[in-house]
Amino acid sequence: MAEPLHKGEKVFRGIPVSAGVCRGRILVLGRTQHAIARQSLSPEQVSEEVNRLERALVQTRQEILEVQRKVSEAMGAAEGSIFDAHLLVLEDRTLIDEVVRLIHTEAVNAEYAFHTVAERYAATLAAIEDDYLRERATDMRDVTARVLNNLLGKQAEGDLRHLSEPCIVISHDLTPSNTAQMDRSKVLGFATDIGSPTSHTAIMARSLRIPAVVGLKNASLELHNGQYALLDGFNGVVIINPTDQTLFEYGQLIRKQVTLQEKLRDVVHKPAVTLDGHRVFLSANIEQADDAEAVLASGAEGVGLFRTEYLFINRDRLPSEEEQYEAYRKVAEALKPHPVVMRTFDLGGDKFLSHLQVPTEMNPFLGWRAIRFCLQEKEVFRSQLRAILRASAHGNVRMMYPMISGLDELNQANALVEQYKDELRRENVPFDEHIEIGAMIEIPSAALIADSLARRLRFFSIGTNDLIQYSLAVDRMNEKIAHLYEPTHPAILRLIKATVDAARRNNITVAVCGEMAGDPVMTALLLGLGVDDLSCAPSLVPQVKFMVRRLKLTEAKELAEFALNCESASEILARCQELARQSAPGLFESSLSQPAGE
Ligand code: PEP
Ligand code: MG
């Protein structure tokens, strides 16, 4: 909820997920973005369509009541009663009956029928010379947008490819595919009502270096297109109508950032070695083939995680083997002799193919996702495995499987790789015969059977984003339970330790490629636990390297030992923060200081 800071401005607080500050006019998505297509129905579909409409009306009513409750609590009953007019629209039997009649008589879809009737009413009201009635037209349009949102569900996503001018995007939610489409020159920053730092939308924002804030609760309902705002991705704040005083304070914060960036630039091409001489391997996570340049500029020594599934989202067709091969080869060649770890498709969860009718699932993160999808959709998997193998002839390519939960999946995937290697040999197509294959450890069961997996693999890469989500049963996308998403939870540290121990026993390496690897507060803990490699967004690599160069492995080990014997996640976190701030205070100035009058 908005709270005043300096007089005349409104402040919305959320969760910072992508660093940076921007200013500009806002664009609120989700209200006027619907393209309502008319669809003809068969006679049998008509009654279900009316049911669908009824469900959307009930859902909309619940949403409005919830907003009304929140607004009344925060601003008083008089403000809350504004929404009575919205509820009246939903209860207007003349309107609803007319919509139902249209669905029946013309056998058309509910969204088309609702939009047609409601827009006719709204246009009539808007044309009358009476302020009260004109306001009712606005109410009608607001409610219509909500009903359409509910009818259209996931499809009601704004198109961020064709923005006419630079703006700050405000939305209830943004999917990773929405975010991946963003035109960096037009989207100055974005903020959403829901979400969390390890959602793929947040990860994408960091990768694109777009300042972003999530978890703003009701901002998208309260804000309007064209309002002037400042978005602070360091502290998780959106300020509407910032005053001169606020702008001045932010000017100082930006200057501190510039100084820090200069310091970080100094270490970019220096080795990631601790003060006591321990060499750490730092690599970058990428989502697109074009990101290779950013990897080199960040000072990373290769790619520790290429999220290849981004080649598949936002498309009408699956890319062919040839198209994939070209994309993988491009990255491998650009980064040669550095390694590039290609993760096989991790589709599902919150990342979908736009063109495939993926069934709606009750628990998509526990569902038909990643290796599970690939082992069933063998042709999709075959084209990817062949493309990666072929690209391995052109650089230092490694491959890893996501979401391995047990040995059978690993054995099946390895058997397919052997089969496609044979195919390529028969076709005389070159590939790296010694290509290293690893697996992500991101499901607790995999960490617990890490010994069995390690005997069949060359490396592990711990996906802490999912490992935390699955171990603690905390949806990584849900801001309401973000406080329970604790990377320093003793259970997580034990799972990481078990994975590292199994890797050691079997003489393989272990990396971390989840968001924990990009947080300099966690660097000492991970190194102390015995992790060899860290991989994070290119934008975060310099700060992690800066931290590595200011730590001693001995103190990192002491920290890890303390953590493994400690029962409290918050105590462990406090010790991590203490060591990080002592070692590299300059890294924390912008993110920890509270600008704007705090
Ligand atoms: C992870 O789960 O930590 C990971 C790196 O994979 P993703 O974020 O793509 O699920
Ligand atoms: Mg994962």
Coordinates of C-alpha atoms and ligand atoms in Angstrom, one line a residue:
M1 CA 0.0 0.0 0.0
A2 CA 1.2 3.5 -0.8
E3 CA 2.6 5.6 2.1
P4 CA 3.7 9.2 1.9
L5 CA 7.3 10.0 2.3
H6 CA 7.9 13.6 1.2
K7 CA 4.7 15.6 0.9
G8 CA 3.0 15.1 -2.4
E9 CA 4.6 11.8 -3.3
K10 CA 3.3 8.2 -2.9
V11 CA 5.7 5.4 -2.1
F12 CA 5.1 1.7 -2.9
R13 CA 7.4 -0.7 -1.2
G14 CA 8.2 -4.2 -2.5
I15 CA 11.1 -6.6 -3.0
P16 CA 14.2 -5.4 -4.9
V17 CA 15.1 -7.9 -7.6
S18 CA 17.2 -6.1 -10.2
A19 CA 19.6 -3.2 -9.3
G20 CA 19.3 0.2 -10.8
V21 CA 17.3 3.4 -10.6
C22 CA 15.1 4.8 -13.4
R23 CA 12.6 7.6 -13.8
G24 CA 9.8 8.1 -16.3
R25 CA 6.1 7.8 -17.1
I26 CA 4.4 4.6 -16.2
L27 CA 2.5 2.2 -18.3
V28 CA 0.0 0.0 -16.4
L29 CA -0.5 -3.3 -18.2
G30 CA -3.5 -5.5 -18.2
R31 CA -6.3 -3.0 -18.6
T32 CA -6.4 -1.8 -22.1
Q33 CA -4.3 -4.4 -23.7
H34 CA -6.9 -7.0 -24.7
A35 CA -7.5 -7.9 -28.3
I36 CA -10.9 -9.4 -28.2
A37 CA -11.4 -11.9 -30.9
R38 CA -14.8 -13.2 -31.9
Q39 CA -15.0 -17.0 -31.9
S40 CA -17.9 -19.0 -33.1
L41 CA -19.0 -21.9 -30.9
S42 CA -20.8 -25.1 -31.7
P43 CA -24.3 -25.5 -30.1
E44 CA -22.9 -27.9 -27.5
Q45 CA -20.3 -25.4 -26.3
V46 CA -22.7 -22.6 -25.6
S47 CA -23.9 -23.6 -22.1
E48 CA -20.3 -24.2 -21.0
E49 CA -19.5 -20.8 -22.3
V50 CA -22.2 -19.3 -20.1
N51 CA -20.8 -21.2 -17.1
R52 CA -17.4 -19.8 -17.9
L53 CA -18.8 -16.3 -17.9
E54 CA -20.5 -17.0 -14.5
R55 CA -17.2 -18.2 -13.1
A56 CA -15.4 -15.1 -14.3
L57 CA -18.0 -12.9 -12.8
V58 CA -17.8 -14.6 -9.4
Q59 CA -14.0 -14.4 -9.5
T60 CA -14.1 -10.7 -10.4
R61 CA -16.5 -10.0 -7.6
Q62 CA -14.1 -11.7 -5.1
E63 CA -11.2 -9.6 -6.4
I64 CA -13.1 -6.4 -6.1
L65 CA -14.3 -7.2 -2.6
E66 CA -10.7 -8.0 -1.7
V67 CA -9.4 -4.7 -3.1
Q68 CA -12.3 -2.9 -1.4
R69 CA -11.3 -4.5 2.0
K70 CA -7.7 -3.5 1.6
V71 CA -8.4 0.1 0.5
S72 CA -11.0 0.5 3.3
E73 CA -8.4 -0.8 5.9
A74 CA -5.7 1.5 4.6
M75 CA -7.6 4.6 3.6
G76 CA -10.9 4.5 5.3
A77 CA -14.5 3.3 4.5
A78 CA -15.3 6.3 2.3
E79 CA -12.5 5.4 -0.1
G80 CA -13.4 1.8 0.0
S81 CA -17.0 2.6 -1.0
I82 CA -15.7 3.7 -4.4
F83 CA -15.7 0.1 -5.3
D84 CA -19.5 -0.3 -4.6
A85 CA -20.1 1.1 -8.0
H86 CA -17.8 -1.6 -9.5
L87 CA -19.8 -4.3 -7.6
L88 CA -23.0 -2.8 -8.9
V89 CA -21.8 -3.3 -12.5
L90 CA -21.4 -7.0 -11.8
E91 CA -24.8 -7.2 -10.3
D92 CA -26.6 -5.4 -13.1
R93 CA -28.9 -8.2 -14.4
T94 CA -29.9 -6.2 -17.5
L95 CA -26.3 -6.1 -18.6
I96 CA -25.5 -9.7 -17.7
D97 CA -28.7 -11.1 -19.2
E98 CA -27.9 -9.3 -22.4
V99 CA -24.5 -10.8 -22.5
V100 CA -25.9 -14.3 -21.9
R101 CA -28.4 -13.7 -24.7
L102 CA -25.7 -12.7 -27.1
I103 CA -23.7 -15.9 -26.3
H104 CA -26.8 -18.0 -27.0
T105 CA -28.2 -16.2 -30.1
E106 CA -24.9 -15.7 -31.9
A107 CA -23.1 -18.7 -30.4
V108 CA -20.0 -16.5 -29.6
N109 CA -17.3 -16.6 -26.9
A110 CA -18.0 -15.0 -23.6
E111 CA -15.2 -12.4 -23.8
Y112 CA -16.5 -11.1 -27.1
A113 CA -20.1 -11.0 -25.9
F114 CA -19.2 -9.2 -22.6
H115 CA -16.9 -6.7 -24.3
T116 CA -19.5 -5.9 -27.0
V117 CA -22.4 -5.3 -24.6
A118 CA -20.4 -3.6 -21.8
E119 CA -18.6 -1.3 -24.2
R120 CA -22.0 -0.2 -25.8
Y121 CA -23.3 0.7 -22.3
A122 CA -20.0 2.5 -21.4
A123 CA -20.0 4.5 -24.6
T124 CA -23.7 5.5 -24.1
L125 CA -22.9 6.7 -20.5
A126 CA -19.7 8.5 -21.5
A127 CA -21.6 10.5 -24.2
I128 CA -24.1 11.9 -21.7
E129 CA -23.4 15.5 -20.4
D130 CA -23.4 14.5 -16.7
D131 CA -20.3 14.0 -14.6
Y132 CA -21.9 11.3 -12.4
L133 CA -22.9 9.2 -15.4
R134 CA -19.5 9.7 -17.1
E135 CA -17.9 8.3 -14.1
R136 CA -20.1 5.3 -14.3
A137 CA -18.7 4.7 -17.8
T138 CA -15.2 4.6 -16.3
D139 CA -16.4 2.1 -13.7
M140 CA -18.0 0.0 -16.4
R141 CA -14.7 -0.1 -18.4
D142 CA -12.6 -0.9 -15.3
V143 CA -14.9 -3.8 -14.4
T144 CA -14.9 -5.0 -18.0
A145 CA -11.2 -5.1 -18.0
R146 CA -11.2 -7.3 -14.9
V147 CA -13.8 -9.6 -16.2
L148 CA -11.8 -10.0 -19.5
N149 CA -8.6 -10.6 -17.5
N150 CA -10.3 -13.4 -15.8
L151 CA -11.8 -14.8 -19.0
L152 CA -8.6 -14.6 -20.9
G153 CA -6.4 -15.9 -18.1
K154 CA -2.8 -16.4 -19.1
Q155 CA -3.4 -15.0 -22.6
A156 CA -4.0 -11.5 -21.3
E157 CA -0.4 -10.5 -21.3
G158 CA 0.7 -7.2 -22.6
D159 CA 2.8 -7.1 -25.7
L160 CA 6.1 -5.4 -24.7
R161 CA 7.8 -5.7 -28.0
H162 CA 6.1 -2.7 -29.5
L163 CA 6.1 0.1 -27.0
S164 CA 6.0 3.6 -28.6
E165 CA 8.1 5.4 -26.0
P166 CA 10.3 4.7 -23.0
C167 CA 8.3 3.9 -19.8
I168 CA 8.3 2.1 -16.5
V169 CA 6.0 -1.0 -16.9
I170 CA 3.7 -1.8 -14.0
S171 CA 1.7 -5.0 -14.0
H172 CA 0.1 -7.4 -11.7
D173 CA 2.5 -10.1 -13.0
L174 CA 4.8 -10.6 -15.9
T175 CA 5.7 -14.0 -17.2
P176 CA 9.4 -14.8 -18.1
S177 CA 8.3 -14.8 -21.8
N178 CA 6.8 -11.3 -21.3
T179 CA 10.1 -10.1 -19.8
A180 CA 12.3 -11.8 -22.4
Q181 CA 10.4 -9.8 -25.0
M182 CA 11.1 -6.4 -23.4
D183 CA 12.7 -3.9 -25.6
R184 CA 15.5 -2.6 -23.4
S185 CA 15.5 0.8 -25.0
K186 CA 11.8 1.3 -24.2
V187 CA 11.4 -0.5 -20.8
L188 CA 13.2 1.7 -18.3
G189 CA 12.2 -0.6 -15.4
F190 CA 9.3 -2.7 -14.3
A191 CA 7.4 -3.4 -11.1
T192 CA 4.9 -6.1 -10.4
D193 CA 2.3 -6.8 -7.7
I194 CA 3.5 -10.3 -7.1
G195 CA 6.7 -12.3 -7.6
S196 CA 10.0 -13.0 -5.8
P197 CA 13.7 -12.7 -6.4
T198 CA 14.2 -16.2 -7.7
S199 CA 11.2 -16.2 -10.1
H200 CA 12.4 -16.5 -13.7
T201 CA 10.9 -13.0 -14.4
A202 CA 13.3 -11.5 -11.8
I203 CA 16.2 -13.6 -13.1
M204 CA 15.5 -12.3 -16.6
A205 CA 15.4 -8.7 -15.4
R206 CA 18.9 -9.1 -13.9
S207 CA 20.1 -10.6 -17.1
L208 CA 18.7 -7.8 -19.2
R209 CA 19.9 -5.3 -16.6
I210 CA 16.5 -3.8 -16.2
P211 CA 15.8 -2.3 -12.8
A212 CA 12.9 -4.1 -11.2
V213 CA 10.8 -4.4 -8.1
V214 CA 8.3 -7.1 -7.3
G215 CA 5.8 -7.8 -4.6
L216 CA 4.1 -4.4 -4.6
K217 CA 0.8 -6.0 -3.7
N218 CA -1.9 -3.7 -5.3
A219 CA 0.2 -1.1 -7.1
S220 CA -1.2 -2.1 -10.5
L221 CA -4.7 -1.3 -9.3
E222 CA -3.8 2.0 -7.8
L223 CA -1.5 3.4 -10.5
H224 CA -2.5 5.0 -13.7
N225 CA -0.9 5.3 -17.1
G226 CA 1.1 8.4 -17.6
Q227 CA 2.0 9.1 -13.9
Y228 CA 5.5 10.1 -13.3
A229 CA 7.6 7.7 -11.2
L230 CA 11.0 6.8 -9.9
L231 CA 11.8 3.1 -9.5
D232 CA 14.6 2.0 -7.2
G233 CA 15.7 -1.5 -7.9
F234 CA 18.3 -1.4 -5.1
N235 CA 15.8 -0.9 -2.3
G236 CA 12.6 -2.2 -3.8
V237 CA 10.7 1.1 -4.0
V238 CA 8.5 2.9 -6.5
I239 CA 7.8 6.6 -5.9
I240 CA 5.0 8.4 -7.7
N241 CA 5.5 12.1 -8.2
P242 CA 9.0 12.2 -6.6
T243 CA 9.8 15.5 -5.1
D244 CA 12.9 17.5 -5.8
Q245 CA 14.2 16.4 -2.4
T246 CA 13.8 12.7 -3.3
L247 CA 15.4 13.3 -6.7
F248 CA 18.3 14.9 -5.0
E249 CA 18.8 12.0 -2.6
Y250 CA 18.6 9.6 -5.5
G251 CA 21.3 11.6 -7.3
Q252 CA 23.6 10.8 -4.4
L253 CA 22.7 7.1 -4.5
I254 CA 23.5 7.0 -8.2
R255 CA 26.8 8.7 -7.7
K256 CA 27.7 6.0 -5.1
Q257 CA 26.8 3.4 -7.6
V258 CA 29.0 5.0 -10.3
T259 CA 31.9 4.9 -7.8
L260 CA 31.3 1.3 -7.0
Q261 CA 31.0 0.4 -10.7
E262 CA 34.5 2.0 -11.2
K263 CA 35.9 -0.2 -8.4
L264 CA 34.3 -3.3 -9.9
R265 CA 35.7 -2.5 -13.3
D266 CA 39.2 -2.7 -11.8
V267 CA 38.7 -6.4 -10.9
V268 CA 36.9 -7.5 -14.1
H269 CA 40.0 -8.9 -15.7
K270 CA 41.8 -10.0 -12.6
P271 CA 41.7 -13.6 -11.4
A272 CA 39.1 -14.8 -8.8
V273 CA 41.6 -15.7 -6.1
T274 CA 41.1 -15.4 -2.4
L275 CA 43.6 -13.5 -0.2
D276 CA 45.1 -16.8 0.8
G277 CA 45.5 -18.0 -2.7
H278 CA 42.5 -20.2 -3.3
R279 CA 41.4 -20.1 -7.0
V280 CA 37.6 -19.9 -7.6
F281 CA 36.1 -20.5 -11.0
L282 CA 33.5 -17.8 -11.8
S283 CA 31.2 -18.2 -14.7
A284 CA 28.0 -16.6 -16.0
N285 CA 24.4 -17.6 -16.5
I286 CA 22.8 -16.7 -19.9
E287 CA 19.5 -17.0 -21.6
Q288 CA 20.2 -16.0 -25.2
A289 CA 22.9 -16.8 -27.7
D290 CA 23.6 -13.1 -28.0
D291 CA 24.6 -12.9 -24.3
A292 CA 28.2 -14.2 -25.0
E293 CA 29.5 -10.7 -25.3
A294 CA 28.2 -9.7 -21.9
V295 CA 29.8 -12.8 -20.4
L296 CA 33.3 -11.8 -21.7
A297 CA 32.8 -8.2 -20.6
S298 CA 31.8 -9.3 -17.1
G299 CA 35.1 -11.1 -16.5
A300 CA 33.5 -14.5 -16.2
E301 CA 35.4 -17.5 -17.3
G302 CA 32.7 -19.1 -19.5
V303 CA 29.1 -20.0 -19.0
G304 CA 28.1 -22.1 -16.1
L305 CA 24.4 -22.2 -17.1
F306 CA 22.9 -21.6 -20.5
R307 CA 19.1 -21.7 -20.0
T308 CA 18.5 -23.0 -23.5
E309 CA 14.7 -23.1 -23.1
Y310 CA 14.6 -19.4 -23.8
L311 CA 15.2 -20.3 -27.5
F312 CA 11.8 -22.1 -27.3
I313 CA 9.5 -19.6 -25.6
N314 CA 7.9 -16.7 -27.5
R315 CA 7.8 -18.7 -30.7
D316 CA 5.2 -20.2 -32.9
R317 CA 7.3 -23.2 -33.9
L318 CA 9.9 -25.3 -32.3
P319 CA 13.4 -24.4 -33.5
S320 CA 14.9 -27.1 -35.8
E321 CA 18.0 -29.0 -34.9
E322 CA 19.8 -26.9 -37.4
E323 CA 18.7 -23.6 -35.8
Q324 CA 19.6 -24.8 -32.4
Y325 CA 23.0 -26.0 -33.6
E326 CA 23.7 -22.6 -35.0
A327 CA 22.8 -20.9 -31.7
Y328 CA 24.8 -23.2 -29.6
R329 CA 27.8 -23.1 -32.0
K330 CA 27.7 -19.3 -31.9
V331 CA 28.1 -19.3 -28.1
A332 CA 30.7 -22.1 -28.0
E333 CA 32.8 -20.3 -30.6
A334 CA 32.5 -16.9 -29.0
L335 CA 33.7 -18.2 -25.7
K336 CA 36.3 -20.7 -26.8
P337 CA 38.4 -21.9 -24.9
H338 CA 36.2 -21.2 -22.0
P339 CA 33.6 -23.8 -21.1
V340 CA 29.9 -23.4 -21.9
V341 CA 27.5 -25.5 -19.9
M342 CA 24.4 -26.0 -21.9
R343 CA 21.5 -27.1 -19.8
T344 CA 19.0 -29.2 -21.7
F345 CA 15.5 -27.7 -21.9
D346 CA 13.9 -26.8 -18.6
L347 CA 10.4 -26.1 -19.9
G348 CA 7.4 -26.1 -17.7
G349 CA 7.0 -24.5 -14.3
D350 CA 6.7 -20.9 -15.3
K351 CA 8.3 -21.3 -18.7
F352 CA 6.1 -22.5 -21.5
L353 CA 6.2 -23.0 -25.3
S354 CA 3.9 -20.4 -26.7
H355 CA 2.8 -22.7 -29.5
L356 CA 2.2 -26.0 -27.6
Q357 CA -1.0 -26.6 -25.8
V358 CA 0.6 -27.5 -22.5
P359 CA -2.1 -28.8 -20.2
T360 CA -2.9 -26.6 -17.2
E361 CA -1.5 -28.3 -14.1
M362 CA -2.4 -27.9 -10.4
N363 CA 1.3 -27.7 -9.4
P364 CA 3.3 -26.8 -12.5
F365 CA 6.6 -26.7 -10.6
L366 CA 6.0 -30.3 -9.5
G367 CA 4.7 -31.3 -12.9
W368 CA 5.6 -32.0 -16.4
R369 CA 8.8 -30.1 -16.5
A370 CA 12.4 -30.2 -17.6
I371 CA 13.9 -33.6 -18.0
R372 CA 10.5 -35.2 -17.4
F373 CA 9.1 -33.4 -20.4
C374 CA 12.2 -34.2 -22.5
L375 CA 12.2 -37.9 -21.7
Q376 CA 8.6 -38.1 -23.0
E377 CA 8.9 -35.8 -25.9
K378 CA 11.8 -37.7 -27.4
E379 CA 11.8 -36.0 -30.8
V380 CA 12.2 -32.6 -29.1
F381 CA 15.0 -34.0 -26.9
R382 CA 16.7 -35.7 -29.8
S383 CA 17.0 -32.5 -31.8
Q384 CA 18.4 -30.7 -28.9
L385 CA 20.9 -33.4 -27.9
R386 CA 22.1 -33.7 -31.5
A387 CA 22.4 -29.9 -31.8
I388 CA 24.5 -29.7 -28.6
L389 CA 26.7 -32.6 -29.5
R390 CA 27.3 -31.1 -32.9
A391 CA 28.2 -27.7 -31.3
S392 CA 30.7 -29.5 -29.1
A393 CA 33.0 -29.8 -32.1
H394 CA 33.4 -26.0 -32.1
G395 CA 34.3 -25.1 -28.5
N396 CA 34.5 -26.3 -25.0
V397 CA 30.9 -27.5 -24.6
R398 CA 29.5 -29.3 -21.6
M399 CA 26.0 -30.4 -21.1
M400 CA 23.8 -30.9 -18.0
Y401 CA 20.3 -32.1 -17.3
P402 CA 17.9 -30.1 -15.1
M403 CA 15.5 -31.5 -12.5
I404 CA 17.1 -35.0 -12.1
S405 CA 15.2 -36.6 -9.2
G406 CA 16.5 -40.2 -9.4
L407 CA 18.9 -42.6 -11.1
D408 CA 16.4 -43.9 -13.7
E409 CA 16.0 -40.4 -15.3
L410 CA 19.8 -40.0 -15.4
N411 CA 20.3 -43.4 -17.0
Q412 CA 17.6 -42.8 -19.6
A413 CA 19.0 -39.5 -20.5
N414 CA 22.6 -40.8 -20.7
A415 CA 21.4 -43.8 -22.9
L416 CA 19.8 -41.3 -25.3
V417 CA 23.0 -39.3 -25.5
E418 CA 24.9 -42.5 -26.4
Q419 CA 22.3 -43.4 -29.0
Y420 CA 22.6 -39.9 -30.7
K421 CA 26.4 -40.0 -30.5
D422 CA 26.2 -43.3 -32.4
E423 CA 23.9 -41.7 -35.0
L424 CA 26.3 -38.9 -35.5
R425 CA 29.3 -41.2 -35.8
R426 CA 27.4 -43.2 -38.5
E427 CA 26.6 -39.9 -40.3
N428 CA 30.3 -38.8 -40.0
V429 CA 29.2 -35.7 -38.2
P430 CA 31.9 -34.4 -35.8
F431 CA 31.4 -33.9 -32.1
D432 CA 33.5 -33.9 -28.9
E433 CA 33.9 -37.6 -28.0
H434 CA 34.8 -36.6 -24.5
I435 CA 32.0 -34.1 -23.9
E436 CA 31.5 -33.7 -20.1
I437 CA 28.0 -34.4 -18.9
G438 CA 26.7 -33.2 -15.5
A439 CA 23.4 -32.8 -13.7
M440 CA 21.8 -30.1 -11.7
I441 CA 21.2 -30.9 -8.1
E442 CA 18.0 -29.0 -7.5
I443 CA 15.7 -31.6 -6.0
P444 CA 16.4 -32.9 -2.5
S445 CA 16.2 -36.5 -3.6
A446 CA 19.1 -35.9 -6.0
A447 CA 21.2 -34.4 -3.2
L448 CA 20.5 -37.4 -1.0
I449 CA 21.6 -39.9 -3.7
A450 CA 24.4 -37.7 -5.0
D451 CA 26.9 -40.6 -4.6
S452 CA 25.0 -42.7 -7.1
L453 CA 24.6 -39.8 -9.5
A454 CA 28.3 -38.7 -9.2
R455 CA 29.5 -42.1 -10.3
R456 CA 27.8 -41.5 -13.7
L457 CA 28.6 -37.9 -14.2
R458 CA 31.6 -35.5 -14.6
F459 CA 30.1 -32.5 -12.6
F460 CA 27.3 -31.3 -10.5
S461 CA 25.7 -27.8 -10.6
I462 CA 23.5 -27.0 -7.6
G463 CA 20.4 -25.1 -8.6
T464 CA 19.6 -23.5 -5.3
N465 CA 16.5 -21.7 -6.6
D466 CA 14.7 -24.9 -7.0
L467 CA 16.5 -26.8 -4.2
I468 CA 15.3 -24.2 -1.7
Q469 CA 11.8 -24.2 -3.1
Y470 CA 11.4 -28.0 -3.0
S471 CA 13.2 -28.6 0.3
L472 CA 11.3 -26.0 2.2
A473 CA 8.1 -26.4 0.3
V474 CA 8.1 -22.6 -0.5
D475 CA 6.9 -21.6 -3.9
R476 CA 9.8 -19.5 -5.3
M477 CA 7.3 -17.2 -7.1
N478 CA 5.1 -16.3 -4.2
E479 CA 5.9 -13.1 -2.4
K480 CA 3.5 -13.9 0.5
I481 CA 5.8 -16.6 1.7
A482 CA 9.1 -15.0 0.6
H483 CA 10.1 -14.7 4.3
L484 CA 10.2 -18.5 4.4
Y485 CA 12.5 -18.8 1.4
E486 CA 15.7 -19.0 3.4
P487 CA 19.0 -19.9 1.6
T488 CA 20.7 -20.2 4.9
H489 CA 18.2 -22.7 6.3
P490 CA 20.2 -25.4 8.0
A491 CA 18.5 -28.1 5.8
I492 CA 19.7 -26.3 2.7
L493 CA 23.3 -26.1 3.9
R494 CA 23.3 -29.8 4.8
L495 CA 22.0 -30.7 1.3
I496 CA 24.7 -28.6 -0.3
K497 CA 27.3 -30.2 2.0
A498 CA 26.1 -33.7 1.1
T499 CA 26.4 -32.9 -2.6
V500 CA 29.9 -31.5 -2.2
D501 CA 31.0 -34.5 -0.1
A502 CA 29.7 -36.9 -2.7
A503 CA 31.4 -34.9 -5.5
R504 CA 34.7 -35.1 -3.6
R505 CA 34.4 -38.8 -3.0
N506 CA 33.9 -39.4 -6.7
N507 CA 36.4 -36.9 -7.9
I508 CA 34.0 -34.6 -9.8
T509 CA 33.5 -30.8 -9.5
V510 CA 30.6 -29.0 -8.0
A511 CA 29.2 -25.6 -9.0
V512 CA 26.3 -23.5 -7.7
C513 CA 24.3 -21.8 -10.5
G514 CA 21.2 -20.7 -8.5
E515 CA 20.8 -17.1 -7.5
M516 CA 22.7 -17.7 -4.2
A517 CA 25.9 -17.8 -6.3
G518 CA 25.3 -14.1 -7.4
D519 CA 24.8 -12.8 -3.9
P520 CA 28.1 -11.6 -2.4
V521 CA 26.7 -12.2 1.1
M522 CA 26.7 -15.9 0.3
T523 CA 30.1 -16.1 -1.4
A524 CA 32.1 -17.1 1.8
L525 CA 29.5 -19.6 2.9
L526 CA 29.5 -21.4 -0.5
L527 CA 33.3 -21.5 -0.8
G528 CA 33.6 -22.6 2.8
L529 CA 31.2 -25.5 2.1
G530 CA 33.6 -26.6 -0.6
V531 CA 31.9 -25.4 -3.8
D532 CA 34.4 -25.1 -6.6
D533 CA 32.6 -22.9 -9.1
L534 CA 30.0 -20.1 -8.9
S535 CA 27.8 -19.1 -11.8
C536 CA 25.5 -16.0 -11.9
A537 CA 24.1 -13.3 -14.2
P538 CA 26.9 -11.4 -16.0
S539 CA 25.8 -8.3 -14.2
L540 CA 26.6 -9.9 -10.9
V541 CA 29.9 -11.5 -11.7
P542 CA 32.1 -8.5 -10.9
Q543 CA 30.7 -8.1 -7.4
V544 CA 31.2 -11.7 -6.6
K545 CA 34.7 -11.6 -7.9
F546 CA 35.3 -8.5 -5.9
M547 CA 34.2 -10.4 -2.8
V548 CA 36.2 -13.5 -3.6
R549 CA 39.4 -11.3 -3.8
R550 CA 38.7 -9.9 -0.3
L551 CA 38.0 -13.2 1.5
K552 CA 40.3 -15.8 3.0
L553 CA 39.4 -19.4 2.4
T554 CA 40.2 -20.1 6.1
E555 CA 37.6 -17.6 7.3
A556 CA 35.1 -19.0 4.7
K557 CA 35.7 -22.5 6.1
E558 CA 35.2 -21.2 9.7
L559 CA 32.0 -19.6 8.7
A560 CA 30.7 -22.8 7.0
E561 CA 31.7 -24.9 10.1
F562 CA 29.8 -22.5 12.3
A563 CA 26.8 -22.6 9.9
L564 CA 26.7 -26.4 9.8
N565 CA 26.5 -26.5 13.6
C566 CA 24.0 -23.7 13.9
E567 CA 20.3 -24.4 14.3
S568 CA 19.1 -20.9 13.2
A569 CA 18.8 -19.7 9.6
S570 CA 18.7 -16.1 10.7
E571 CA 21.8 -16.4 12.9
I572 CA 23.7 -18.0 10.0
L573 CA 22.5 -15.2 7.7
A574 CA 23.7 -12.6 10.2
R575 CA 27.2 -14.1 10.3
C576 CA 27.3 -14.2 6.5
Q577 CA 26.3 -10.5 6.4
E578 CA 28.8 -9.6 9.0
L579 CA 31.7 -11.3 7.2
A580 CA 30.7 -9.9 3.9
R581 CA 30.4 -6.3 5.2
Q582 CA 33.7 -6.5 7.0
S583 CA 35.4 -7.9 3.9
A584 CA 34.0 -5.6 1.3
P585 CA 32.0 -2.7 2.8
G586 CA 31.9 -0.7 -0.4
L587 CA 29.7 -3.3 -2.1
F588 CA 26.8 -2.7 0.3
E589 CA 26.5 1.1 0.3
S590 CA 23.8 1.5 -2.3
S591 CA 21.7 -1.4 -1.5
L592 CA 21.7 -1.1 2.3
S593 CA 21.5 2.7 2.7
Q594 CA 17.9 3.9 2.8
P595 CA 17.6 6.9 0.5
A596 CA 14.6 9.2 0.3
G597 CA 14.3 10.4 3.8
E598 CA 14.8 7.2 5.8
Ligands
PEP1 C1 17.9 -23.2 -10.1 O1 16.9 -23.9 -9.9 O2 18.6 -22.8 -9.1 C2 18.4 -22.9 -11.4 C3 19.6 -22.4 -11.6 O3 17.5 -23.2 -12.4 P1 16.3 -22.3 -12.8 O4 16.4 -21.0 -12.0 O5 16.3 -22.0 -14.3 O6 15.1 -23.1 -12.4
MG2 MG 16.0 -24.9 -11.5

